[in-house]
Short mmCIF file of C-alpha atoms in Angstrom, two decimals:
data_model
loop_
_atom_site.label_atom_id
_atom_site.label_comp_id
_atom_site.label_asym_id
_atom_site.label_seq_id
_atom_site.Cartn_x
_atom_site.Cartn_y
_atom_site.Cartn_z
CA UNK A 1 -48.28 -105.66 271.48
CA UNK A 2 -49.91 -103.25 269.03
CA UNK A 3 -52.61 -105.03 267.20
CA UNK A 4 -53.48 -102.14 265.09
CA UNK A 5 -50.00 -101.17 263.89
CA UNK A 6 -47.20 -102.99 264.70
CA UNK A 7 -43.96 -104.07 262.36
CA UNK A 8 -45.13 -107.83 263.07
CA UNK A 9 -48.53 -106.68 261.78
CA UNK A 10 -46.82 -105.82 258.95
CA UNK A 11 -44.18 -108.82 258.34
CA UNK A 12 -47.19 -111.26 258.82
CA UNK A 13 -50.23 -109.83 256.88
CA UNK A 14 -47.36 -109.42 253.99
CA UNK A 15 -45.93 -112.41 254.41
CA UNK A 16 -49.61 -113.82 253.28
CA UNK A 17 -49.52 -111.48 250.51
CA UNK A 18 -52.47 -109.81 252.21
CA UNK A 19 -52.65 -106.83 250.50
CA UNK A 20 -55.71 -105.07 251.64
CA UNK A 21 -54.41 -105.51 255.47
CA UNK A 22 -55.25 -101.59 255.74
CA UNK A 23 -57.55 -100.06 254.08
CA UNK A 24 -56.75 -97.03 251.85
CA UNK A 25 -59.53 -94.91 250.66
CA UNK A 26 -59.70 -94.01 246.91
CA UNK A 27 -59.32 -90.75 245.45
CA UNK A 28 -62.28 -89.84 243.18
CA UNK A 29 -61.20 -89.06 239.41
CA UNK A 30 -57.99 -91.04 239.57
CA UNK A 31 -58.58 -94.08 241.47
CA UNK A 32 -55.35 -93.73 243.12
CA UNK A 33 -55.37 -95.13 246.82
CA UNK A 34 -54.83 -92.62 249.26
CA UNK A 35 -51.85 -94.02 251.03
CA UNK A 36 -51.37 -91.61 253.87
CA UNK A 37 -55.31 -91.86 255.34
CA UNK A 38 -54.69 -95.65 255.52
CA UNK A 39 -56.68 -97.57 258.24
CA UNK A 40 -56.33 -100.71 259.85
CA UNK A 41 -58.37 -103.80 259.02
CA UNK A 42 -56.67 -107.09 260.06
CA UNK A 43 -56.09 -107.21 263.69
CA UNK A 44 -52.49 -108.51 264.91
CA UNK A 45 -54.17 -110.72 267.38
CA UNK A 46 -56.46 -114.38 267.27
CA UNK A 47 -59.11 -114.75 269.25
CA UNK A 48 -60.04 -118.37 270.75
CA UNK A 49 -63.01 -120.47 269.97
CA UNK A 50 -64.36 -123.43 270.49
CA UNK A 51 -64.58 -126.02 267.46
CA UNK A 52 -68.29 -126.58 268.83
CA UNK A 53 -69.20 -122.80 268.34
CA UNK A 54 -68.03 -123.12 264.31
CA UNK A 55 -69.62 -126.18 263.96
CA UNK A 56 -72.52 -125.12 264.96
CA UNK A 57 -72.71 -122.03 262.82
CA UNK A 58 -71.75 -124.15 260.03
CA UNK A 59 -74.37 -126.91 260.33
CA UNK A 60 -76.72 -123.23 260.98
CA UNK A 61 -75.27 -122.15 257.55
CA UNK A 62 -76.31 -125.03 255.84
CA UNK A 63 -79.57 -125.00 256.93
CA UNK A 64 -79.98 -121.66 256.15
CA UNK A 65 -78.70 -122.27 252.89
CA UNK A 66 -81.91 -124.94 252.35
CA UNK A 67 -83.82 -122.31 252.83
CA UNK A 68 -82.31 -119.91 250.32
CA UNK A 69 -82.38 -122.56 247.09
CA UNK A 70 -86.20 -123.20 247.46
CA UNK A 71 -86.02 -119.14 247.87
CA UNK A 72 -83.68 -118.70 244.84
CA UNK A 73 -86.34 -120.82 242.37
CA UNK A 74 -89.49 -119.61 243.74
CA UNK A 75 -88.24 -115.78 242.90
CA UNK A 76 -87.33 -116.95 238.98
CA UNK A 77 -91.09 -117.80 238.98
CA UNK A 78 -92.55 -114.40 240.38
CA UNK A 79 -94.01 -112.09 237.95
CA UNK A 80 -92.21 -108.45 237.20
CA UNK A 81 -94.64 -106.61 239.62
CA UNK A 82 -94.21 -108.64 242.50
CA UNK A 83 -90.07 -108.53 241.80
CA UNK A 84 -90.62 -104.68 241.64
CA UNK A 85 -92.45 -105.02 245.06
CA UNK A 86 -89.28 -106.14 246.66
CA UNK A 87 -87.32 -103.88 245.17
CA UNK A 88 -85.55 -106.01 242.05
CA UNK A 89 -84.65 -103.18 239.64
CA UNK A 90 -86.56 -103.49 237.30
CA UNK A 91 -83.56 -104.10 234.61
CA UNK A 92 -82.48 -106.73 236.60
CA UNK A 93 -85.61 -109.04 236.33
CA UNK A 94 -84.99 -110.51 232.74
CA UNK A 95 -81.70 -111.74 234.02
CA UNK A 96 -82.84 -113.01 237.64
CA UNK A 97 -85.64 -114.95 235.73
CA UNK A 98 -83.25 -116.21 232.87
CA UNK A 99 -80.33 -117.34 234.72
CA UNK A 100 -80.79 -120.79 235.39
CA UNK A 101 -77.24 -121.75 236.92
CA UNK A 102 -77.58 -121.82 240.92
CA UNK A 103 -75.38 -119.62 242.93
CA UNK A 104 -71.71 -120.47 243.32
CA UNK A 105 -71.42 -119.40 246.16
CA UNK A 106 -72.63 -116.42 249.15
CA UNK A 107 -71.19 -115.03 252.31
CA UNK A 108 -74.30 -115.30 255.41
CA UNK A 109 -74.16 -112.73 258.15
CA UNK A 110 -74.83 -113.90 261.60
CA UNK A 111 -76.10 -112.34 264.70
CA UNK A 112 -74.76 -115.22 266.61
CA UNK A 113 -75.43 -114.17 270.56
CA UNK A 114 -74.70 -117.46 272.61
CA UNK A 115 -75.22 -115.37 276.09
CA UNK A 116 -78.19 -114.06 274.88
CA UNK A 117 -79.68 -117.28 273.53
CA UNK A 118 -79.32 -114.97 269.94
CA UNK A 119 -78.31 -117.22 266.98
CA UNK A 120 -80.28 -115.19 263.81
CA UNK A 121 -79.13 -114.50 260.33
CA UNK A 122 -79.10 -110.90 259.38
CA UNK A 123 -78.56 -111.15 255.58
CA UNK A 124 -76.64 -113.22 252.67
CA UNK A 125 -74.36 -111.82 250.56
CA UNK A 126 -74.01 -113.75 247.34
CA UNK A 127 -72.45 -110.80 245.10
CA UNK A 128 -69.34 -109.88 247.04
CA UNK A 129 -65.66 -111.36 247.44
CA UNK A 130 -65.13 -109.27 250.58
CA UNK A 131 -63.80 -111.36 253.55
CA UNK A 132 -63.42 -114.39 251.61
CA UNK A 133 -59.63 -114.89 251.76
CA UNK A 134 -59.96 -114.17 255.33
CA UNK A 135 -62.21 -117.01 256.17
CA UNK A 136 -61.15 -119.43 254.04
CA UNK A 137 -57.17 -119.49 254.60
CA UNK A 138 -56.86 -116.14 256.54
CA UNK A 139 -57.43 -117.60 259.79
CA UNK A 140 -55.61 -120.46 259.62
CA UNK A 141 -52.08 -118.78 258.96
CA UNK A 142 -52.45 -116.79 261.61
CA UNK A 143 -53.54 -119.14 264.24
CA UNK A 144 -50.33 -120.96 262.98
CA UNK A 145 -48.66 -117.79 263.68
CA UNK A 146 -50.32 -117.43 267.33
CA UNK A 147 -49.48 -121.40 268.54
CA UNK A 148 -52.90 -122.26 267.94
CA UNK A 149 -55.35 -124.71 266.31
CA UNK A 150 -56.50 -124.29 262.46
CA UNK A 151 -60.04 -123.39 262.92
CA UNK A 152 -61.32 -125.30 259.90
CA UNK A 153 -58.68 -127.81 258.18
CA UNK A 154 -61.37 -128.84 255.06
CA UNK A 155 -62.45 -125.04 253.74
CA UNK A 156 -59.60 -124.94 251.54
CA UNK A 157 -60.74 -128.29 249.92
CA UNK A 158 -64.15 -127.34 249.83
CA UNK A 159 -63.87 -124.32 247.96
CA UNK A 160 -61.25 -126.01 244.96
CA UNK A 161 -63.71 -128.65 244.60
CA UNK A 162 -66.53 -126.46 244.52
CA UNK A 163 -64.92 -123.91 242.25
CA UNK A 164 -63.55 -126.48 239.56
CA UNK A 165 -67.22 -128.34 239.58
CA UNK A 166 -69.62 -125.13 239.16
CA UNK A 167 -66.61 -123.66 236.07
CA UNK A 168 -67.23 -127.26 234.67
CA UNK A 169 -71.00 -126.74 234.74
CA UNK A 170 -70.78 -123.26 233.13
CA UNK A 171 -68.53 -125.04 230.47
CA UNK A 172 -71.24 -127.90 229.99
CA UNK A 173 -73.71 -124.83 229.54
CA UNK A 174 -71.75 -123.50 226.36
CA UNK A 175 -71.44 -127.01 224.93
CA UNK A 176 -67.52 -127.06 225.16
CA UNK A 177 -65.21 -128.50 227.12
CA UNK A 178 -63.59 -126.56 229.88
CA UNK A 179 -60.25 -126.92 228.36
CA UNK A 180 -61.85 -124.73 225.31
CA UNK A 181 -62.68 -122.16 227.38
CA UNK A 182 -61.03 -119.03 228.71
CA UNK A 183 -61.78 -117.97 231.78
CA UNK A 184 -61.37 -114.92 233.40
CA UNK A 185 -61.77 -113.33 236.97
CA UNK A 186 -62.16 -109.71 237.45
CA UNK A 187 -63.58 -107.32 239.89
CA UNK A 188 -62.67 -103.83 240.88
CA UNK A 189 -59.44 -102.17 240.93
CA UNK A 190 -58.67 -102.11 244.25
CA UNK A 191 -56.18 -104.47 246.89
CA UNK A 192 -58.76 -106.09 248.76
CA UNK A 193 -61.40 -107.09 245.80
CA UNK A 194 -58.78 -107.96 242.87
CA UNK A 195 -55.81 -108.92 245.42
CA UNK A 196 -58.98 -111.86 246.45
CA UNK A 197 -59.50 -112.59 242.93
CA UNK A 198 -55.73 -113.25 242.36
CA UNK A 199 -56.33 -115.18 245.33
CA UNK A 200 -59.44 -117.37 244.39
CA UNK A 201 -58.16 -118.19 240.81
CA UNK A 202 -55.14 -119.96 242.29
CA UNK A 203 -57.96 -122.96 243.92
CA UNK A 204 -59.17 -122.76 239.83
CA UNK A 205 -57.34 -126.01 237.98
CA UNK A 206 -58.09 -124.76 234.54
CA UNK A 207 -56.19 -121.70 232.63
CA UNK A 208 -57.83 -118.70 233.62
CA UNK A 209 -56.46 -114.77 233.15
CA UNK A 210 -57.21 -111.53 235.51
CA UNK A 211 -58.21 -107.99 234.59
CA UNK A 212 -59.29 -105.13 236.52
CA UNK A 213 -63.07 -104.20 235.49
CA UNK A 214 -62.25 -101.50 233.52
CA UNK A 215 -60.28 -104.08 230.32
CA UNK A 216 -63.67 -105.86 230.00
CA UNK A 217 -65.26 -104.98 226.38
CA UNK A 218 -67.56 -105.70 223.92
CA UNK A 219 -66.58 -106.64 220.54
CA UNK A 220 -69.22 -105.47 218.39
CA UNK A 221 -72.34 -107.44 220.29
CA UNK A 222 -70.74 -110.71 219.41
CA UNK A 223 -68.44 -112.03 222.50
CA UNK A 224 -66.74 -110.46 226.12
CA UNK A 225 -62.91 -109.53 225.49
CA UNK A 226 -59.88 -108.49 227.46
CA UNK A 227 -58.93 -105.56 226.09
CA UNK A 228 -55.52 -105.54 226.86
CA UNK A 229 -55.34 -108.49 225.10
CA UNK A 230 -58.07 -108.58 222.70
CA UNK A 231 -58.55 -112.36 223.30
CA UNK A 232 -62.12 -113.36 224.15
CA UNK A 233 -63.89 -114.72 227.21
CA UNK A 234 -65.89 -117.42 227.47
CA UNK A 235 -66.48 -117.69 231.35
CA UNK A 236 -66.07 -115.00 233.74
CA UNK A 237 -66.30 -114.30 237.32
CA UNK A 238 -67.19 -110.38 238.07
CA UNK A 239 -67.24 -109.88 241.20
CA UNK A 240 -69.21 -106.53 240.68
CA UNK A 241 -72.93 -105.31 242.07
CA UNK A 242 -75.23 -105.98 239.34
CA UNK A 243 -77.18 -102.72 240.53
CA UNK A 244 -74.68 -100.50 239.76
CA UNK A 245 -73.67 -102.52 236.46
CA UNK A 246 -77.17 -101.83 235.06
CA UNK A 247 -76.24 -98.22 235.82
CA UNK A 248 -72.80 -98.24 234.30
CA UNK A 249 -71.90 -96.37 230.68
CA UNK A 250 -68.73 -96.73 228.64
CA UNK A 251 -66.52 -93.58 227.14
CA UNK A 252 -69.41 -92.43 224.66
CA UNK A 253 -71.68 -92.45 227.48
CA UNK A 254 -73.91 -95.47 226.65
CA UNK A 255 -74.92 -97.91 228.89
CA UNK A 256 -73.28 -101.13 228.36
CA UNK A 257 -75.42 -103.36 230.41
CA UNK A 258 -78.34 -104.05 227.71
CA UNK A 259 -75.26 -105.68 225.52
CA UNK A 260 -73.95 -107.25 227.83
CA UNK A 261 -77.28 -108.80 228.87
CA UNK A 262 -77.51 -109.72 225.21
CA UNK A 263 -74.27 -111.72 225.01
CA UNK A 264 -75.60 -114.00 228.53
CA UNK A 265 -79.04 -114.55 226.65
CA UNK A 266 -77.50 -115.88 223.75
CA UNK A 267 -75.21 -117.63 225.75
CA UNK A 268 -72.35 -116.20 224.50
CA UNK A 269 -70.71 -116.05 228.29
CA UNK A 270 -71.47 -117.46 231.18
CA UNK A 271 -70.84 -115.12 234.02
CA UNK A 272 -70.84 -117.20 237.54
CA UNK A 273 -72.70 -116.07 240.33
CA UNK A 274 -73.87 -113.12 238.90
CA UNK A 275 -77.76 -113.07 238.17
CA UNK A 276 -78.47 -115.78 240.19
CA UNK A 277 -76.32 -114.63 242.84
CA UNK A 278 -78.36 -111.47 242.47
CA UNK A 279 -81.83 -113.07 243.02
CA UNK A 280 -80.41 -113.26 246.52
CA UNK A 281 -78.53 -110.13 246.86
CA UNK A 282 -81.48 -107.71 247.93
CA UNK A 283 -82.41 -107.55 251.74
CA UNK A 284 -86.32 -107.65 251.23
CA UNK A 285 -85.78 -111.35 250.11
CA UNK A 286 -85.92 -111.85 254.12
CA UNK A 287 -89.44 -110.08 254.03
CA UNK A 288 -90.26 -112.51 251.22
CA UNK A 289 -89.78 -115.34 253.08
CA UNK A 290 -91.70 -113.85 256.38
CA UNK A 291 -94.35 -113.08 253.50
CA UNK A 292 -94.47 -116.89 252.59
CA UNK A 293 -94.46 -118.06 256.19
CA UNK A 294 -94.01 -121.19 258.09
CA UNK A 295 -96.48 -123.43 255.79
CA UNK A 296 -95.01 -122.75 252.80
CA UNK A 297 -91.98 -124.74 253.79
CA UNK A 298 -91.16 -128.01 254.68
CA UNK A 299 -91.13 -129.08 258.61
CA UNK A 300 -86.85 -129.03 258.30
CA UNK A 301 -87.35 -125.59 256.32
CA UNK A 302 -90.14 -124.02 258.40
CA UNK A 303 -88.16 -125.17 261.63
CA UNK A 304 -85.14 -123.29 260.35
CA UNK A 305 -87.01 -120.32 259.49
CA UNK A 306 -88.24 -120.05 262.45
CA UNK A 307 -85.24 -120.70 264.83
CA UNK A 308 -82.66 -118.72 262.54
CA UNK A 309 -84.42 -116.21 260.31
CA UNK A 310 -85.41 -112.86 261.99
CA UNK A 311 -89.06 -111.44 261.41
CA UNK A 312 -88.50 -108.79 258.24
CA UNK A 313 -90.77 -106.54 256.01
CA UNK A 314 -91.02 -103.77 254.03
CA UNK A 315 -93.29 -102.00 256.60
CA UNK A 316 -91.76 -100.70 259.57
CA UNK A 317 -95.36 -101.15 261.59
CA UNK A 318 -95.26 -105.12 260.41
CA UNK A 319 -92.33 -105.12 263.10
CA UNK A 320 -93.25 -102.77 266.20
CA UNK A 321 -91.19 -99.96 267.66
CA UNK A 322 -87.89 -101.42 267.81
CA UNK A 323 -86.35 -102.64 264.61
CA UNK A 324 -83.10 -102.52 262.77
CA UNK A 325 -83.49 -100.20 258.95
CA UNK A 326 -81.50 -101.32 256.10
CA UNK A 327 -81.86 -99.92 252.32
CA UNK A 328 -82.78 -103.04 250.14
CA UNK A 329 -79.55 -102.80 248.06
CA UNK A 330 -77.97 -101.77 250.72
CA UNK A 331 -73.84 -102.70 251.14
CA UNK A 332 -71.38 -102.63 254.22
CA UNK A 333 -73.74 -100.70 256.84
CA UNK A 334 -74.32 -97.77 254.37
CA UNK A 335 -77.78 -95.83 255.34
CA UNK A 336 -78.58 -98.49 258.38
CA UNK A 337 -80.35 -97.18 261.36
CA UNK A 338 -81.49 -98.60 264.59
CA UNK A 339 -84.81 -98.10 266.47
CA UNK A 340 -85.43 -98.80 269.80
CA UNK A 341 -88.93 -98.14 271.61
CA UNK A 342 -89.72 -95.43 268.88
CA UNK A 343 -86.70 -93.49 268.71
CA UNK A 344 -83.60 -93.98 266.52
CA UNK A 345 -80.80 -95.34 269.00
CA UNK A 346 -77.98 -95.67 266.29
CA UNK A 347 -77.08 -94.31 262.78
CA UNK A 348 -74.45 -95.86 260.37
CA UNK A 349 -71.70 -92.98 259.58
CA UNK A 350 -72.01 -93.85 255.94
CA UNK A 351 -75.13 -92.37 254.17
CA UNK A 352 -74.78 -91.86 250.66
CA UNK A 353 -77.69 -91.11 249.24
CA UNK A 354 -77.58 -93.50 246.62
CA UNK A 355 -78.36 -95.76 249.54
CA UNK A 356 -80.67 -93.70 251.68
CA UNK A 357 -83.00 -92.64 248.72
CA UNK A 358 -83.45 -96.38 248.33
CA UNK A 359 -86.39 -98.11 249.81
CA UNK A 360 -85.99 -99.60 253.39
CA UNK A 361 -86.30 -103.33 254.59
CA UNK A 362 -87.01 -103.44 258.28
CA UNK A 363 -86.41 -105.88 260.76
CA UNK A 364 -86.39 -106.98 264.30
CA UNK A 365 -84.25 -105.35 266.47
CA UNK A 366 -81.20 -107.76 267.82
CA UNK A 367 -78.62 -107.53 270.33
CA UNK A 368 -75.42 -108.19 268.70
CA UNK A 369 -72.68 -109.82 271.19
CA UNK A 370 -69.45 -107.83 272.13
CA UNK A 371 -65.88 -109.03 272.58
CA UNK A 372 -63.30 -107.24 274.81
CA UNK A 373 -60.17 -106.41 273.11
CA UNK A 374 -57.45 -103.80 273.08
CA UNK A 375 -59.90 -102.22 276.05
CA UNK A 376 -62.34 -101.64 273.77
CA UNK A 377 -65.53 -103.42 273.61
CA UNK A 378 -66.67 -103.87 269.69
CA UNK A 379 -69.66 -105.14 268.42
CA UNK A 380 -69.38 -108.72 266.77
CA UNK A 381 -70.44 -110.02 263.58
CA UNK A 382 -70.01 -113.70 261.97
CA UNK A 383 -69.74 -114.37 258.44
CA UNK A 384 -69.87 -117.74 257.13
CA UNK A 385 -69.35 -119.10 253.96
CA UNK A 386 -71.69 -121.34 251.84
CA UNK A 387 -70.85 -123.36 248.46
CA UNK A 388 -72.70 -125.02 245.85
CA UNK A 389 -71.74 -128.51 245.87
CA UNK A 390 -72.47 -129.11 242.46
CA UNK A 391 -75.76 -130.20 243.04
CA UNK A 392 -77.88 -126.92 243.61
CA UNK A 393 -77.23 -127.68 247.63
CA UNK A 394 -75.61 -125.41 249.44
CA UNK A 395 -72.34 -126.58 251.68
CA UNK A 396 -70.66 -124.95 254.45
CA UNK A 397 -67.20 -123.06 254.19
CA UNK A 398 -64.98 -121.17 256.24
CA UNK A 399 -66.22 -118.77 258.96
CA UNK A 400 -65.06 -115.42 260.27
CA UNK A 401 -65.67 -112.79 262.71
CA UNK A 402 -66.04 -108.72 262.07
CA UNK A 403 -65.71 -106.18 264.77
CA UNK A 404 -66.96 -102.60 265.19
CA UNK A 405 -65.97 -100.29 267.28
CA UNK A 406 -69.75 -98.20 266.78
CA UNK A 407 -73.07 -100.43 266.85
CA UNK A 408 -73.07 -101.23 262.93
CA UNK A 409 -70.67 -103.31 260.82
CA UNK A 410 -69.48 -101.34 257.63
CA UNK A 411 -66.21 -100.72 255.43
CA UNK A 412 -64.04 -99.87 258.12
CA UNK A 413 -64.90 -102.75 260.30
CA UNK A 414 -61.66 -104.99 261.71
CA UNK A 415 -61.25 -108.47 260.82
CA UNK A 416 -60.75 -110.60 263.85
CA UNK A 417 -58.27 -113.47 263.15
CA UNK A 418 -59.64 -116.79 264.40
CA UNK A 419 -58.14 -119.76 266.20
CA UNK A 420 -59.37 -123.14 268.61
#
């Protein structure tokens, strides 16, 4: 059987209304996918684990996630030269310091070696909705599919719970109820990042609309509309990278980020998971916490920084002569390099030089496992899901594995369906 490109590939991925189960680059100036240079992403194929193996990276996760809320409060408290230090932007830092409501939610990226005795992870990702569907009810339809065991039979309750409490506390924040609000989901116009929004709004029990980025506006500094509909919005998940947003100008060619930073201070929208999220976003805040060290933490949090977090800094000579390179707002593998014993082993394909021009996080050097498939042997990469449980703690979700055929995970990376 075909796992790349087969037409039960196709009858099952569409069947979930898996839109994004290729990927289609995007022609510049129109936007328009570019249907005949399609790739494949989701693999026709399920790959057994054991129900230990997720637990374990789950109760990991969670952990990790302990970690990452005492991280989250002590940046809101660092002054604007230490933020520039680890490479905040520096019209970010009002926002990180202002915005007060926790992180909804972030996707954790695990080096998790079992032969090797590896279990580290690599970075969170708090500001994305890639691989979300995927974990959270992706891999169960298709280990229906393959005659196998649901790897995770509560992530689908976790999340609507989750969801519905942290849209109730943004509501509570504007001093209305939810049912007075209108909420609205948008993210880029593309299948995988707006098909998951259509997705994710259907676990959301109150009204809510969806618009690609491009219908969000600004009525005259006073409130968030959609323009197609010119009605306004109250709460809004953007699923966008706030360091391009800060960048971003509208038709005139001014920027529209120091209005729309005006409308969150005077809390006339709450967007979720969006400068809090961002506090965790950058990859240096896993220097920060080497920079803190072991007594800064609790005995739980110190143990977990030691056993899961890797040794990171902003100085390459902090880590030796083997290390892995990643541009602090760096995304999917773009400008990553890897050096062993002095000498760059590995380079991603991908280097923009909006990402290379950045400055670099480094950090040590870890062997990733492989898995044999196809006859190929791909490098493997865990993602797991965390949640805020409505009390600032952090709650594990659904899990998921990446594969690469080169040494670094980036946009063109498969997803491995999952099954016990």
């Amino acid at each position: 059987m075909n796992i790349f490109n087969s037409p039960q590939r196709k009858r099952l991925f569409q069947s979930m209304k898996m839109g994004w189960y290729n990927f289609a680059p995007i022609e510049e100036g129109t936007g328009i996918p570019l249907t005949d240079q399609e790739t494949p992403y989701a693999l026709y194929y399920c790959h057994q684990v054991l129900p230990q193996t997720i637990q374990e990276i789950q109760q990991a996760s969670e952990l990790v996630g302990s970690v990452l809320t005492q991280v989250w409060q002590i940046i809101r408290t660092l002054d604007e030269d230490t933020l520039l230090y680890y490479g905040f932007p520096e019209a970010t830092i009002k926002l990180v310091k202002y915005d007060f409501l926790a992180p909804f939610c972030m996707r954790l990226d695990w080096c998790w070696n079992q032969e090797k005795g590896i279990k580290k992870v690599v970075e969170t990702n708090p500001q994305t909705p890639s691989f979300w569907f995927e974990c959270t009810d992706g891999n169960n339809k298709v280990a229906r599919h393959f005659g196998l065991q649901e790897p995770d039979l509560n992530v689908q309750k976790t999340l609507k719970i989750t969801l519905n409490q942290h849209v109730n506390r943004a509501a509570l924040n504007l001093g209305k109820p939810v049912t007075d609000c209108r909420v609205a989901f948008t993210a880029l116009n593309n299948a995988e990042d707006l098909g998951t929004m259509r997705w994710l709004r259907n676990y959301l029990e109150s009204k809510s609309t969806i618009l690609p980025l491009e219908y969000l506006g600004i009525k005259d500094g006073k409130y968030l509309f959609d323009q197609r509909t010119k009605k306004p919005i109250d709460i809004l998940f953007m699923w966008y990278p706030v360091e391009w947003l800060i960048h971003d100008t509208d038709e005139k060619g001014e920027r529209l980020w120091p209005a729309l930073e005006q409308l969150i201070f005077e809390n006339k929208i709450v967007i979720v998971n969006f400068g809090s999220a961002f506090a965790l976003q950058p990859k240096s805040i896993f220097a920060l916490i080497t920079d803190l060290g072991y007594d800064f933490f609790s005995n739980k949090d110190a143990g977990t920084v030691w056993e899961y977090f890797p040794k990171t800094s902003l100085s390459a000579t902090a880590i030796g002569n083997s290390y892995f390179a990643k541009p602090i707002l760096g995304r999917e593998g773009e400008g990553g390099f890897a050096v062993n014993s002095g000498k760059i082993s590995v380079r991603s394909s991908n280097n923009d030089p909006w990402y290379t021009q950045q400055n670099y996080v480094y950090q040590e050097l870890l062997e990733f496992p492989k898995l044999e498939i196809d006859g190929k042997s791909m490098t493997q990469v865990w993602g797991a899901w965390l949640y805020n449980n409505g009390h600032d703690k952090f709650i594990s979700g659904g899990v998921g594995i990446r594969l690469s055929e080169g040494e670094i995970t980036d946009n063109l990376s498969y997803w491995c369906p999952i099954g016990c």
